Amino acid sequence: MPPISSLDLVASDSWRQRSELSSMADLPPDLDSAMSALDQQFWVSTAKLKDIVARFREELKEGLEKEGGNIPMNLSWVLGLSSGREKGRFLAIDLGGTNLRVCLKDGSGHGPNGKHTLTQTKYTLPATLKTSSADHLWTFITDALATFLSDHNLSDKYTTAPSHRLPLGFTFSYPATQHRIDHGILQRWTKGFDIAGVEGEDVTAQFRSHLAAKNLPVDLVCLVNDTVGAMIASAYNDPQTIAGAIFGTGCNAAYMQSLVREPASVPKLELREDEWEALDREGKQTGQETVKMAINCEYGAFDNALRVLPRTEFDDAVDRESPRPGEQAFEKMSAGLYLGEIFRLVLVGLVRRELLFTQNSKSMSKDGGELGKEAEERGLEKLKKPYTIDTGFLSAIEDDESPQFRQTRDLFNKILHLSPSDPEIEFCRRLAELIAVRGARLCACGIAAICLNEGIQQGHVAADGSVANKHPKFKRRWAEALGEILDWGDGNDGPIRLTSAEDGSGVGVAVIAAMTLERAQRGVRIGMGES
């Protein structure tokens, strides 16, 4: 069937969303009633989207005015966009939510005519690392970096002497206050991390200490958020890039903010007279009428006070069982780390009400007691385990066009050891859709707020992350919601569109390292510390 616009998703006489999925079975009355209730809970109307965006705009402005708000609006000290002429050899490391990636960028230029190579290795983060100590974290990272240098015969080509070290850019995808581009104090862990001894500390100082202890021949030049890196890398190939966004394990955005002294565009930015003069010189040297700085929003913590977000009982449960209850409210409703868990919690609740998987559920007590032997034998213990289901599970369900949805059945059998009936398959397909639609619609709110605050009327948002890249319908749903918020009608034909981001955590951070060294050579050392 043809795609259905979000404007048509809700019938005029009902809360029931009009599913994009073809029906394979009728739901029993009790299950149909449960679906109607869930439908109402998870739908975010156009009016609600606009309420959320209005509050979003306020919190974005508050973040530019002072420190300590829900949305920190972190200064990155990345001034301007890439010229495309940066050259040299640079290391890049990327600490994400799942993997550590180490890259080597070699060559000049990063546009269509650029000649560079990118060599990389991924190292899976052990699950235990996410709740360990600072020493364990930096030891793991420096050990991986040492292995990479050795494997690629770089250890003997550089020394620890200041002029003979390999420049390194660090993609650190967590909220950090940066007083310089090579400095960053971790504000709080996100993405399920809770590593002791790092919050409130300068992560670059801790990292440098471990680099020195292993005698590695590298020079940490810059600390960069992945959204900033994605934006900088994407803007060269696509001059219409207006922002970078991450829709993956977490959610975030970055954009270029003009630095105007009077009236102050960034009131919390405190510069000396000679630094403002240096900015004027930088603008003249680089052809910018007004110098811009990349702002890393870190808006996963939007509305922690829950003034406008439409939370459900399942969102409350996700928050309550998370390492940091009361934090990252927006992220927990919209980011990929949590969508599968919300889906699982809904299923568990229905099993306990004996509405789903009834052939397996007799041993799961209604009050949440332990699973009995019969249920264990049939696999319901899998369903009870937190985060057994990830967002890829939901994506696969929505993307399944196999006969009788065989791929979905196989997925339930493989992951959960369950064999759903036709009505249960139908219910799960529609539930996956409800949760994914809500996530995409919420994700449109942050970009809408940035565009409204900055007067941006057209351009491309360079998006990266597993949800943006792998969910089959995310981009269209996001665009439709943005169109509703900004009164365009069909957002897929609107002037602001999602594009696929360039490699921000690899190429992007390496380019920023090169930009930083070139700016230092021009004598514009704002945000670099002492020479």
Coordinates of C-alpha atoms in Angstrom, one line a residue, residues 11-12 31 35 56 69 79 100 117 126 165 178 190-191 210 228-229 238 263 277 323 344 351 375 379 382 396 494 523:
A11 CA -8.9 9.1 12.0
S12 CA -11.2 12.1 12.7
L31 CA -6.1 -7.4 22.7
M35 CA -4.0 -1.7 21.3
F56 CA 12.6 23.3 23.4
G69 CA 20.5 24.3 32.2
L79 CA 35.4 28.1 14.4
L100 CA 35.7 2.3 20.4
T117 CA 42.8 7.2 2.9
P126 CA 33.0 -4.8 27.2
R165 CA 54.2 13.3 17.6
Q178 CA 35.0 22.9 27.0
T190 CA 24.7 9.2 29.0
K191 CA 23.9 6.1 26.8
H210 CA 47.5 7.3 30.5
V228 CA 30.0 18.5 15.5
G229 CA 32.3 16.2 13.6
D238 CA 27.2 19.6 0.9
P263 CA 23.6 42.3 21.3
E277 CA 39.7 41.5 17.8
P323 CA 21.6 4.1 35.9
R344 CA 9.7 -5.2 25.7
V351 CA 1.8 -11.2 29.3
A375 CA 7.9 -20.5 31.4
G379 CA 11.5 -18.9 26.8
K382 CA 14.1 -14.1 27.8
A396 CA 13.2 -5.8 11.3
G494 CA 9.9 20.7 2.5
G523 CA 48.0 33.1 15.3

